[in-house]
Short mmCIF file of C-alpha atoms in Angstrom, two decimals:
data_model
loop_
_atom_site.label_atom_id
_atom_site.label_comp_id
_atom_site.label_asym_id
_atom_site.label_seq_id
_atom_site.Cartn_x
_atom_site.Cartn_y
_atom_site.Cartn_z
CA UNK B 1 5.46 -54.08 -12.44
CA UNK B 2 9.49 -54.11 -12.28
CA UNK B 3 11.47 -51.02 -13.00
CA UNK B 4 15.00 -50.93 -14.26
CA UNK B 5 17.58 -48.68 -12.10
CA UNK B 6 18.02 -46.50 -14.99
CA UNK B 7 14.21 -45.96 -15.82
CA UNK B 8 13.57 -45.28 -12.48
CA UNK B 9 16.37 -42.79 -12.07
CA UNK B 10 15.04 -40.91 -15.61
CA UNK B 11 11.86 -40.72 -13.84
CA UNK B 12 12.54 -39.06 -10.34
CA UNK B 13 14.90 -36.47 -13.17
CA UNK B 14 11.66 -35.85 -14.61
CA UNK B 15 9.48 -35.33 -11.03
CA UNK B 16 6.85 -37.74 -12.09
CA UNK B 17 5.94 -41.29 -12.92
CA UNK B 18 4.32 -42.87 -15.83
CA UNK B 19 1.56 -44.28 -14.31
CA UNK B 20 -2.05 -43.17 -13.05
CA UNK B 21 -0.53 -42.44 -9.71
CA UNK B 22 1.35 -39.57 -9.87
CA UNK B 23 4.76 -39.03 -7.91
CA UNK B 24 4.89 -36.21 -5.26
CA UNK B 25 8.09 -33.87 -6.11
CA UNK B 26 11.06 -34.49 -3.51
CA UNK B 27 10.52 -31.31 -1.63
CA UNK B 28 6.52 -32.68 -1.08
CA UNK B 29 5.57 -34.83 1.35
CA UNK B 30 2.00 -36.24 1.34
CA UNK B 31 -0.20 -36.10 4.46
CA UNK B 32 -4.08 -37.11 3.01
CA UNK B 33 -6.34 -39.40 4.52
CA UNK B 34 -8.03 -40.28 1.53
CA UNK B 35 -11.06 -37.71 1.37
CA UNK B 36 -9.27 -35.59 -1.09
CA UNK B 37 -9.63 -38.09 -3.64
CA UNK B 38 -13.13 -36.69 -3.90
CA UNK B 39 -13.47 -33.85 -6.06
CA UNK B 40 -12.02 -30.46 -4.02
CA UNK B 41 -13.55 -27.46 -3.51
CA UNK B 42 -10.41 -25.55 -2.83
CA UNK B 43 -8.12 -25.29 -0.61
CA UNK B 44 -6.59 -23.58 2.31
CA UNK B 45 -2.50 -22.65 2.97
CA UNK B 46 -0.56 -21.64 5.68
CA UNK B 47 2.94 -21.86 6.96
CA UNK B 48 4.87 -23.70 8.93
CA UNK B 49 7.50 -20.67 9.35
CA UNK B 50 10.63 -23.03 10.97
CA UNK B 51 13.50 -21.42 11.01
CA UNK B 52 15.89 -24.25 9.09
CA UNK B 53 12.90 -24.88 6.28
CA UNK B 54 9.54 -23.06 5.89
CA UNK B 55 6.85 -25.30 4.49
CA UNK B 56 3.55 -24.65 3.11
CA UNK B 57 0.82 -26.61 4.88
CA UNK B 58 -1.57 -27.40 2.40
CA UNK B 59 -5.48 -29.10 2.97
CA UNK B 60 -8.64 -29.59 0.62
CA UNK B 61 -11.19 -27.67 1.15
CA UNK B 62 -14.41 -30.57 0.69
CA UNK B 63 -18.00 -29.52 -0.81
CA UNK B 64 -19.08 -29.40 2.84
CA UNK B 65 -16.67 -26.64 4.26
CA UNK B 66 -14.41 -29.30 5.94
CA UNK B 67 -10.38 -29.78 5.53
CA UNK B 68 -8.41 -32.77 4.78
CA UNK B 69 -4.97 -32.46 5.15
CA UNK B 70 -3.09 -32.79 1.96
CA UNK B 71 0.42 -31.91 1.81
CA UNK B 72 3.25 -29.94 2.68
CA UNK B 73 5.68 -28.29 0.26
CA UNK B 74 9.04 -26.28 0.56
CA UNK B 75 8.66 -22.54 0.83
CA UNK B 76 11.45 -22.07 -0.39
CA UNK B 77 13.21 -20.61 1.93
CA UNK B 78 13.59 -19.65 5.96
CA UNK B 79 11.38 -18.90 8.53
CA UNK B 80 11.96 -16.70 11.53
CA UNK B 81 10.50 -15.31 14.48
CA UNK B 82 10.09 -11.58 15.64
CA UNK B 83 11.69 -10.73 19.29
CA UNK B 84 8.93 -10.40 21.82
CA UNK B 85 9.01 -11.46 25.61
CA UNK B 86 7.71 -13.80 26.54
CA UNK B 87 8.09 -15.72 23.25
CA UNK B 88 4.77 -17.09 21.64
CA UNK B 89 2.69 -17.71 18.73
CA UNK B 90 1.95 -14.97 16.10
CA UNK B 91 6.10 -15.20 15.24
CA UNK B 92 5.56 -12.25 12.22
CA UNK B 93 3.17 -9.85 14.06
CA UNK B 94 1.46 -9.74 11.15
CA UNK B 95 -1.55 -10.85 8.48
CA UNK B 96 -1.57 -12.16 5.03
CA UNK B 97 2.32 -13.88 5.22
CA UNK B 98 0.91 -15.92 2.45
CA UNK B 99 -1.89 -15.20 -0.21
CA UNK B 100 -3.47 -16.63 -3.00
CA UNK B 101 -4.60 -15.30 -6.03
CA UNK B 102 -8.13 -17.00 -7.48
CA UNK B 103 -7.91 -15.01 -10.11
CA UNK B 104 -4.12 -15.34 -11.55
CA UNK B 105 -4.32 -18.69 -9.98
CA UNK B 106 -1.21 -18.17 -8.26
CA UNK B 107 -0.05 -18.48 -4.40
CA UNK B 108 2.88 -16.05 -2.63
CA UNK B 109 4.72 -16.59 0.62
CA UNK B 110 6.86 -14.71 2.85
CA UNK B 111 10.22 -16.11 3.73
CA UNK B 112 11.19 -14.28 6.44
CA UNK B 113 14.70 -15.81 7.59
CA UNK B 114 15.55 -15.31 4.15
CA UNK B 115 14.66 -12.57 2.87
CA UNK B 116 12.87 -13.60 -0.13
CA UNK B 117 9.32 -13.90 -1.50
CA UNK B 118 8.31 -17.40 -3.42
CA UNK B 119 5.59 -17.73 -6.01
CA UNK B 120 3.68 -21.14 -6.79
CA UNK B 121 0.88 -22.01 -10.05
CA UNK B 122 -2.35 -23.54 -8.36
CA UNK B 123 -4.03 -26.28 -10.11
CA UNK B 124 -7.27 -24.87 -10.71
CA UNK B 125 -8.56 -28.36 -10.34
CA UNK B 126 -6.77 -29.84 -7.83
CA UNK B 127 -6.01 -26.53 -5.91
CA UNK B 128 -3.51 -28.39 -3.10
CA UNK B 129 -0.57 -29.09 -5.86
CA UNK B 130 1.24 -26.21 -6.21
CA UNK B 131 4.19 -25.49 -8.24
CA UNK B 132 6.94 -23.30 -7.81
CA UNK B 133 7.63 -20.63 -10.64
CA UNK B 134 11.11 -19.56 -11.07
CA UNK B 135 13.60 -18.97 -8.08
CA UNK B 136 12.84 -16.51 -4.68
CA UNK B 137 13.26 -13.16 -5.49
CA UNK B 138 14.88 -10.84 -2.28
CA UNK B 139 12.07 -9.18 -0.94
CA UNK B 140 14.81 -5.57 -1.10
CA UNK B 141 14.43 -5.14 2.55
CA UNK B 142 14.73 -7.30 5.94
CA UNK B 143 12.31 -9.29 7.66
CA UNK B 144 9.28 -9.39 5.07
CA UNK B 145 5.69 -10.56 6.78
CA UNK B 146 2.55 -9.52 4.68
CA UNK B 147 2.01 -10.11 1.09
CA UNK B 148 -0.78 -8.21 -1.46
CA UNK B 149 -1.87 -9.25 -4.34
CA UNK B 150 -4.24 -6.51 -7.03
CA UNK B 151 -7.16 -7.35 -8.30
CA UNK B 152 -6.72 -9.62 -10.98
CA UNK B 153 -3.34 -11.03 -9.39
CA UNK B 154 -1.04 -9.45 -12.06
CA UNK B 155 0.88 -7.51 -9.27
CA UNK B 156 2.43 -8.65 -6.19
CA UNK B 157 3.64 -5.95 -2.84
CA UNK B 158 5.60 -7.56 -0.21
CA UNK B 159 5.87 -5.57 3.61
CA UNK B 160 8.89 -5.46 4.98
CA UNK B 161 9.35 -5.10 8.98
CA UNK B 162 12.88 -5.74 10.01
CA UNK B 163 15.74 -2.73 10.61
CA UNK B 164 15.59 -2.13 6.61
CA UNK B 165 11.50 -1.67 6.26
CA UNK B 166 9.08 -0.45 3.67
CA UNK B 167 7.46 -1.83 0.70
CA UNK B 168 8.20 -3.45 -2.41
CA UNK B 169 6.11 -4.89 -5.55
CA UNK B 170 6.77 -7.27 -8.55
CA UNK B 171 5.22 -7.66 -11.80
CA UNK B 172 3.95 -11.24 -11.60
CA UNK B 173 4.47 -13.97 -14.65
CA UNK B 174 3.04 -17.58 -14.71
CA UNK B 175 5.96 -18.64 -16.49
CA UNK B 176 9.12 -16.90 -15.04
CA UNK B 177 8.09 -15.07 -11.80
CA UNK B 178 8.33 -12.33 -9.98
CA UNK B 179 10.26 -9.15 -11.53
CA UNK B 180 10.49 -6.09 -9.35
CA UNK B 181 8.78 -2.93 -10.49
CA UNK B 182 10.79 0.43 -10.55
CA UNK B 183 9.68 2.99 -7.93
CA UNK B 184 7.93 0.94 -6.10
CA UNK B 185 10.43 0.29 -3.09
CA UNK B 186 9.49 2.70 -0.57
CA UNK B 187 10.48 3.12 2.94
CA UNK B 188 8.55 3.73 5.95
CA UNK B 189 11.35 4.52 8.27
CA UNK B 190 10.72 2.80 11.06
CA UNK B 191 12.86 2.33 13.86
CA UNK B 192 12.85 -1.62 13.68
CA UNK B 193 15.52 -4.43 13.92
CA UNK B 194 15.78 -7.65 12.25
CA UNK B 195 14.07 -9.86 13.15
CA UNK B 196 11.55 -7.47 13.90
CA UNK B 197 10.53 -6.21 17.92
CA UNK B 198 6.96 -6.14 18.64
CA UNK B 199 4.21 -6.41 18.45
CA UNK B 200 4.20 -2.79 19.42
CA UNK B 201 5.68 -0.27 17.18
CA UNK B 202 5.81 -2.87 14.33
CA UNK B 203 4.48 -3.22 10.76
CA UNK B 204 1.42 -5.38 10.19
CA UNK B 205 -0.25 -5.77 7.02
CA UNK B 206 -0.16 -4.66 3.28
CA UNK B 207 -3.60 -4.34 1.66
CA UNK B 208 -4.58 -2.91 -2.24
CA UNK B 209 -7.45 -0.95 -2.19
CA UNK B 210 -10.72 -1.86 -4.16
CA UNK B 211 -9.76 -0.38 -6.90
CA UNK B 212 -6.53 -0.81 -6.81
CA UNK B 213 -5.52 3.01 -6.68
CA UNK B 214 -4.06 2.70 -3.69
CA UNK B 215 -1.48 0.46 -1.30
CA UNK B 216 -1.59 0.68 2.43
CA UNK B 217 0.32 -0.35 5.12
CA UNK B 218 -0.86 -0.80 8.99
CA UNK B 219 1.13 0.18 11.35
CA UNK B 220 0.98 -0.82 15.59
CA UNK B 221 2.07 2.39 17.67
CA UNK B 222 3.78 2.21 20.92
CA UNK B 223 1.27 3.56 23.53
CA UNK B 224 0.27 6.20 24.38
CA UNK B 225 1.40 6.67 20.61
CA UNK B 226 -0.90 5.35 18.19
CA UNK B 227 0.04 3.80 15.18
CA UNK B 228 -0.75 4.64 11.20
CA UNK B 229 -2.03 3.30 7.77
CA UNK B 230 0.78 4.27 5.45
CA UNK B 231 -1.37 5.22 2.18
CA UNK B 232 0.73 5.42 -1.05
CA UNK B 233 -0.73 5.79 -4.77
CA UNK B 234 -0.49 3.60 -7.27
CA UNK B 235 0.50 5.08 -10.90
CA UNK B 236 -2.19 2.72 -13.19
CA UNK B 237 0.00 2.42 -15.94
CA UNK B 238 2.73 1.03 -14.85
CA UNK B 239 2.22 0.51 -10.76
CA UNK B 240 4.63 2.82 -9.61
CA UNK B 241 4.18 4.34 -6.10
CA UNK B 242 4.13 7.68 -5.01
CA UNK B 243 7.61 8.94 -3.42
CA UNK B 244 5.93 9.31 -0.18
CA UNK B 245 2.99 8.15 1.81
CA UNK B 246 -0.23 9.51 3.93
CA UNK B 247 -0.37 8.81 6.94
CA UNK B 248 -3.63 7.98 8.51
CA UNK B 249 -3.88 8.11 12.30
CA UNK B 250 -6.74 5.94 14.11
CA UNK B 251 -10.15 6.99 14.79
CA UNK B 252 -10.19 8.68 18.51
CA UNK B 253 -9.49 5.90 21.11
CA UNK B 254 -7.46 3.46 18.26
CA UNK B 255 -3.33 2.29 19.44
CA UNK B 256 -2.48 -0.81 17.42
CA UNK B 257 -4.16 -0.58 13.78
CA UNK B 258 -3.24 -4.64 12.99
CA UNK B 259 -4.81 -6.72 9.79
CA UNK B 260 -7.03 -4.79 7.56
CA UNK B 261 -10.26 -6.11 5.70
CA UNK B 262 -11.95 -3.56 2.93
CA UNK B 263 -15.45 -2.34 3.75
CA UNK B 264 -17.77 -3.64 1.05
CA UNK B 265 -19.05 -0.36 -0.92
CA UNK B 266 -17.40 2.37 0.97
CA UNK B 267 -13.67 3.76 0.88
CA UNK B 268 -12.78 2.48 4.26
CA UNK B 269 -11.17 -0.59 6.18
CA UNK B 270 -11.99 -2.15 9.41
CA UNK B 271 -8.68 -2.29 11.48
CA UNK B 272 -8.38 -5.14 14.26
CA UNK B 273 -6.43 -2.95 17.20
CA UNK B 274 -5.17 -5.44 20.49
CA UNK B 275 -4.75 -1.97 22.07
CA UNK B 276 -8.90 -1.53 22.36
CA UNK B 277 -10.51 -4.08 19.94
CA UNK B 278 -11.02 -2.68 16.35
CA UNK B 279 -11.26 0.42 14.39
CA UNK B 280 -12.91 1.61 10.90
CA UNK B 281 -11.14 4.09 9.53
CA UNK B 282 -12.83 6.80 6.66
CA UNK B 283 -9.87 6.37 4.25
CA UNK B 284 -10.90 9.32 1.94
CA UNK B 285 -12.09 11.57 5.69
CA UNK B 286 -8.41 10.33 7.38
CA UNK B 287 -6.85 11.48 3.48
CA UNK B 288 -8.31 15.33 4.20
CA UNK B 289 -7.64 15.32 7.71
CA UNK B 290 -4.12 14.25 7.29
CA UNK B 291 -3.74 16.66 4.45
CA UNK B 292 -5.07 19.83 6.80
CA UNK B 293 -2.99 18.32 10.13
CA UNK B 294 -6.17 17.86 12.04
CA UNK B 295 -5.22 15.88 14.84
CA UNK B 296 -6.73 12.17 14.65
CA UNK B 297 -8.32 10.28 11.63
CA UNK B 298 -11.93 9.82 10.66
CA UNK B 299 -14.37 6.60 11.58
CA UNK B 300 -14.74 5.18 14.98
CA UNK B 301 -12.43 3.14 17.35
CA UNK B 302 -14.49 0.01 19.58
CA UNK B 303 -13.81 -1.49 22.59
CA UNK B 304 -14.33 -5.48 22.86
CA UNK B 305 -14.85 -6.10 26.53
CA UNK B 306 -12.57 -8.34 28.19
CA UNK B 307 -10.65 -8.98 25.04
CA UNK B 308 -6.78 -9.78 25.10
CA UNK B 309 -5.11 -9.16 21.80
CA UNK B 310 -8.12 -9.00 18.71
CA UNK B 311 -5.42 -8.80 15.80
CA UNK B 312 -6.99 -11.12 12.80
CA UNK B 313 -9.95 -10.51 10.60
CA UNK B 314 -11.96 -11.55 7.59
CA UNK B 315 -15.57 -10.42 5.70
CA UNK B 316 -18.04 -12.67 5.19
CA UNK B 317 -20.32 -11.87 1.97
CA UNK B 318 -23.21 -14.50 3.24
CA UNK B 319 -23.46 -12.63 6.55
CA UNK B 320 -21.98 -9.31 6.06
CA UNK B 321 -20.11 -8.89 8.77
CA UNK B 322 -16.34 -9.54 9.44
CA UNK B 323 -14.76 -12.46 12.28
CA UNK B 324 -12.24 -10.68 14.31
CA UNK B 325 -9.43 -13.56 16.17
CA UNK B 326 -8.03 -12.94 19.74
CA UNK B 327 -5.15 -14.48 20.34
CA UNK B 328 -5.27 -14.61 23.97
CA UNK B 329 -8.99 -15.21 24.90
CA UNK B 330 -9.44 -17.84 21.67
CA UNK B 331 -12.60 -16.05 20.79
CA UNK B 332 -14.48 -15.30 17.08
CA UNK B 333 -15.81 -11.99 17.62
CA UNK B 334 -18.41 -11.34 14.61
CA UNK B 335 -19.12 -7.95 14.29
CA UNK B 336 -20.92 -5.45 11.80
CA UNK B 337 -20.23 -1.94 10.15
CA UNK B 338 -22.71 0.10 9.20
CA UNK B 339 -23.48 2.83 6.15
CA UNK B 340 -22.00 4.97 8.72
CA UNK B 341 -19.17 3.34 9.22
CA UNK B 342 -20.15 2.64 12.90
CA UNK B 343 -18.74 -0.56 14.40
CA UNK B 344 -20.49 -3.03 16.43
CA UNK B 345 -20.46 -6.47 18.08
CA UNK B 346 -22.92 -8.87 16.52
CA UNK B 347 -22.03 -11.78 18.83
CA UNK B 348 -18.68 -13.77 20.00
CA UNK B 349 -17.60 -17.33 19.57
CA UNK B 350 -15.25 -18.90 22.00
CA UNK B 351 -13.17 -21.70 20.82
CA UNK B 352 -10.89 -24.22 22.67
CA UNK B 353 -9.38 -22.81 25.55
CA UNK B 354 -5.61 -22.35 24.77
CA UNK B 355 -5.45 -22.10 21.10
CA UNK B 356 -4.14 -19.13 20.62
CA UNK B 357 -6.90 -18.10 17.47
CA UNK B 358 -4.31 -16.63 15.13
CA UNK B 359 -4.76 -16.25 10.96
CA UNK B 360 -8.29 -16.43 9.60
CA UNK B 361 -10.19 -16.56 6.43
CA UNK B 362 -13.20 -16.55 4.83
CA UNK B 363 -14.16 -18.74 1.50
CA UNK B 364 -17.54 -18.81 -0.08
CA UNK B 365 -18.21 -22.55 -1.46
CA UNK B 366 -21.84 -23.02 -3.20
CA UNK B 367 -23.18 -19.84 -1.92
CA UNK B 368 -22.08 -20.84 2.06
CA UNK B 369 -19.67 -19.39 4.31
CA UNK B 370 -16.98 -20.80 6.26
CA UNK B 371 -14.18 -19.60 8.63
CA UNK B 372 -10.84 -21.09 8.38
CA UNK B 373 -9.08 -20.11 11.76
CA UNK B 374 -5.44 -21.03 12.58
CA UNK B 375 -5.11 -22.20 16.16
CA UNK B 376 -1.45 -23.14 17.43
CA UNK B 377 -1.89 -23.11 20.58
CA UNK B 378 -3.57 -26.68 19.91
CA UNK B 379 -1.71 -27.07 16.94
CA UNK B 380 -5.25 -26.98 15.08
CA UNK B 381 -7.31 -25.83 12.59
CA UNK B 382 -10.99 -24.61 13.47
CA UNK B 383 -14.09 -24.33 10.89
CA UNK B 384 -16.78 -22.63 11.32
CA UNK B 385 -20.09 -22.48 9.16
CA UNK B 386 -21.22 -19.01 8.91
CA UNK B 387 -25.00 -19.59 8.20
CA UNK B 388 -25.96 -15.58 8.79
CA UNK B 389 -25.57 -13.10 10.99
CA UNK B 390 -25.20 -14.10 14.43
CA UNK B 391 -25.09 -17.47 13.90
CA UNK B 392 -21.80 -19.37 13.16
CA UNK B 393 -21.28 -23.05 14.09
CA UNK B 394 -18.28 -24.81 14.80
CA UNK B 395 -18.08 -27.77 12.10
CA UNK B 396 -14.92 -29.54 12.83
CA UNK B 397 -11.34 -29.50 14.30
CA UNK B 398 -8.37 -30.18 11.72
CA UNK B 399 -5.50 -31.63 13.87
CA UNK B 400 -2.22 -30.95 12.81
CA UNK B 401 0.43 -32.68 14.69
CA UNK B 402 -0.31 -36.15 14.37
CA UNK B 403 -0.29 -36.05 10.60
CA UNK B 404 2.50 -33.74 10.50
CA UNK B 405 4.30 -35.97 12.59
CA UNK B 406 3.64 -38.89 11.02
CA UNK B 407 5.06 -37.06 7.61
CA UNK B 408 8.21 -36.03 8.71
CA UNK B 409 7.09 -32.19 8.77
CA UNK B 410 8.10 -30.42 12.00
CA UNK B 411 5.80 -27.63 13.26
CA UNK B 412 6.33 -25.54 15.73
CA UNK B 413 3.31 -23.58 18.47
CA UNK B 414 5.32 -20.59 18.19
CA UNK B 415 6.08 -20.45 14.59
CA UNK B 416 2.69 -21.56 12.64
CA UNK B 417 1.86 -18.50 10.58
CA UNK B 418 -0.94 -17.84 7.98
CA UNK B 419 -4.05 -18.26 6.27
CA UNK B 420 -5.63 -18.23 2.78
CA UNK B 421 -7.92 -19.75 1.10
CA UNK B 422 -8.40 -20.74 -2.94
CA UNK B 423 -12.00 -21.58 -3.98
CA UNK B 424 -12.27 -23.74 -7.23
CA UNK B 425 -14.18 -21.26 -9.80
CA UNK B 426 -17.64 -23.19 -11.21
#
């Protein structure tokens, strides 16, 4: 079929074509083999973080667990990374740099070189096309890295590590946006620069609460000094903070409180710490003690022998235990909590030697499991099948850099930043 200048012209205006094939938008570029034609399960995002352009890496997430690369969209803005020595992978120190939303059906990243937070509409059917909504908003403060989402994914916090740090939240609308909320831009007076220094000493993750009462943010120390969750309240009506925060030491034994993942059933969070291996902290036993000034928090601190720096983690509802990431030893450590909050190691998973295990997560297709697990060391992504406890399989190895290549989309070892996953709802 021919095409006249000017009808073509009217159609790239209009960011699609008139035709069963549909035209990826300018700022898209397409990657797929050809197995996402089938019908998707989900899908999984992550960043590319470069420092001219951040993109969004996105795959499909197929009935069997497996990834097909998909595309990659503009961010919307800059990436950066923090100042460490020697330079390396894990650029934001952080977790959660982008997050989706199943339930608002929405999908939030970090711009870190820019200072701005983007928001993108999922298609709920094809979950890899995303959308932009309305322009970046400035994140209020410098060098943001972790992103929250509540509940039903009506409210959005952003983390902010750089010299200006603290936290931030927006009222979140499918149609226009992000608008900031009043009182909710709190500082945690830190003594950071921009980009941030770390890992030590920097901020790490922003996490809601179960209920959404509450907003935390972890906190590395500088050892000997440990670190701190930063606990503020959330007002319900309206999602104001509290002026100030709580804050929650580790458990005897914990440095470097990293990601965070909610204990299932009991007001606590299991804390990945590079300084020993993970901790679980009591939230409402590390509230009291904080309030009295008893030295220390509540829960228990444990050591993973031989690890190098444990920093990533997700819950598996199949299993029900979480997947701890080590960034230097490349090994899945699967451990369990128990009613008494007492941490354990269920068994360990070593992946390709060299790739850096970075950003995980966890989606639950058809009543199975699997681990999604960031690797840029190889400049891959690993899947595992978590069939039950103690027993994960590796299922396949997503490479990035020839397709990436191949599309024009530059990644970078040291820069590669994120995970999350959307699950299509049945």
């Amino acid at each position: 079929m021919q095409f006249s200048f000017t009808f073509l012209a009217t159609v790239f205006a209009a960011s699609a074509l008139v035709s069963a094939v549909p035209l990826a938008p300018r700022h898209t570029k397409m990657m797929s083999s050809g197995k996402s034609s089938r019908k998707a399960a989900g899908a999984v995002y992550f960043l590319t973080n470069e420092p001219d352009e951040s993109r969004i890496i996105a795959a499909t997430v197929l009935s069997d667990g497996t990834l097909d690369l998909d595309r990659a969209v503009s961010a919307g803005g800059r990436g950066s990374h923090g100042i460490t020595d020697p330079n390396g992978p894990d650029a934001l120190f952080s977790q959660a740099s982008i997050k989706a939303s199943v339930k608002g059906q929405v999908l939030a990243t970090v711009n870190p070189g820019s200072n701005t937070i983007s928001l993108f509409s999922i298609d709920p059917k094809t979950p890899t096309v995303i959308k932009k909504i309305g322009d970046p908003v400035s994140s209020e403060g410098e060098f943001p890295m972790s992103l929250a989402f509540n509940a039903d994914g009506t409210r959005l916090c952003v983390l902010n590590g750089g010299m200006v740090n603290g936290v931030n939240c927006y009222a979140v609308d499918k149609k226009t946006g992000l608008t900031a909320i009043p009182n909710t831009l709190r500082s945690l007076n830190l003594n950071q620069t921009t980009p941030a220094t770390g890992p030590a000493g920097s901020a790490s993750q922003l996490l809601f609460s179960a209920d959404g009462s509450q907003l935390m943010a972890s906190v590395k120390g500088v050892p000997p000094t440990p670190g701190m969750i930063a606990v503020w309240d959330v007002a319900g009506a309206d999602g104001a903070l509290s002026a100030d925060f709580t804050a929650l030491a580790p458990p005897e034994g914990g440095l470097l409180p990293f990601s965070m993942t909610l204990v299932p059933g009991k007001n606590a969070v299991l804390a990945t710490d590079p300084g020993v291996g993970f901790d679980v902290f009591d939230l409402g036993a590390g509230a009291t003690a904080a309030a009295n000034g008893t030295a220390g928090g509540a829960g228990s601190a444990v050591k993973i022998d031989g690890q190098s720096a444990t920093c990533w983690s997700s819950f598996s509802k199949k299993t029900g235990n979480f997947y701890l990431t080590d960034i230097g030893t490349g090994i899945v450590t699967e451990v369990n909590v128990d009613d008494n909050l007492k941490g354990s190691i269920v068994k360990q998973y070593p992946q390709t030697n060299g790739s850096t295990t970075i950003d995980n997560d966890i989606a639950t297709i058809n009543g199975n499991d699997f681990m999604y697990v960031l690797a840029p060391g190889t400049q891959t992504v690993e899947v595992l099948s978590l069939d039950a406890p103690g027993n994960a399989k590796h299922i396949q190895t997503l490479n990035l850099s020839g397709p990436t290549k191949a599309a024009g989309v530059t990644i970078n070892t040291n820069n590669l930043q994120g995970m999350t996953s959307f699950i299509v709802q049945q």
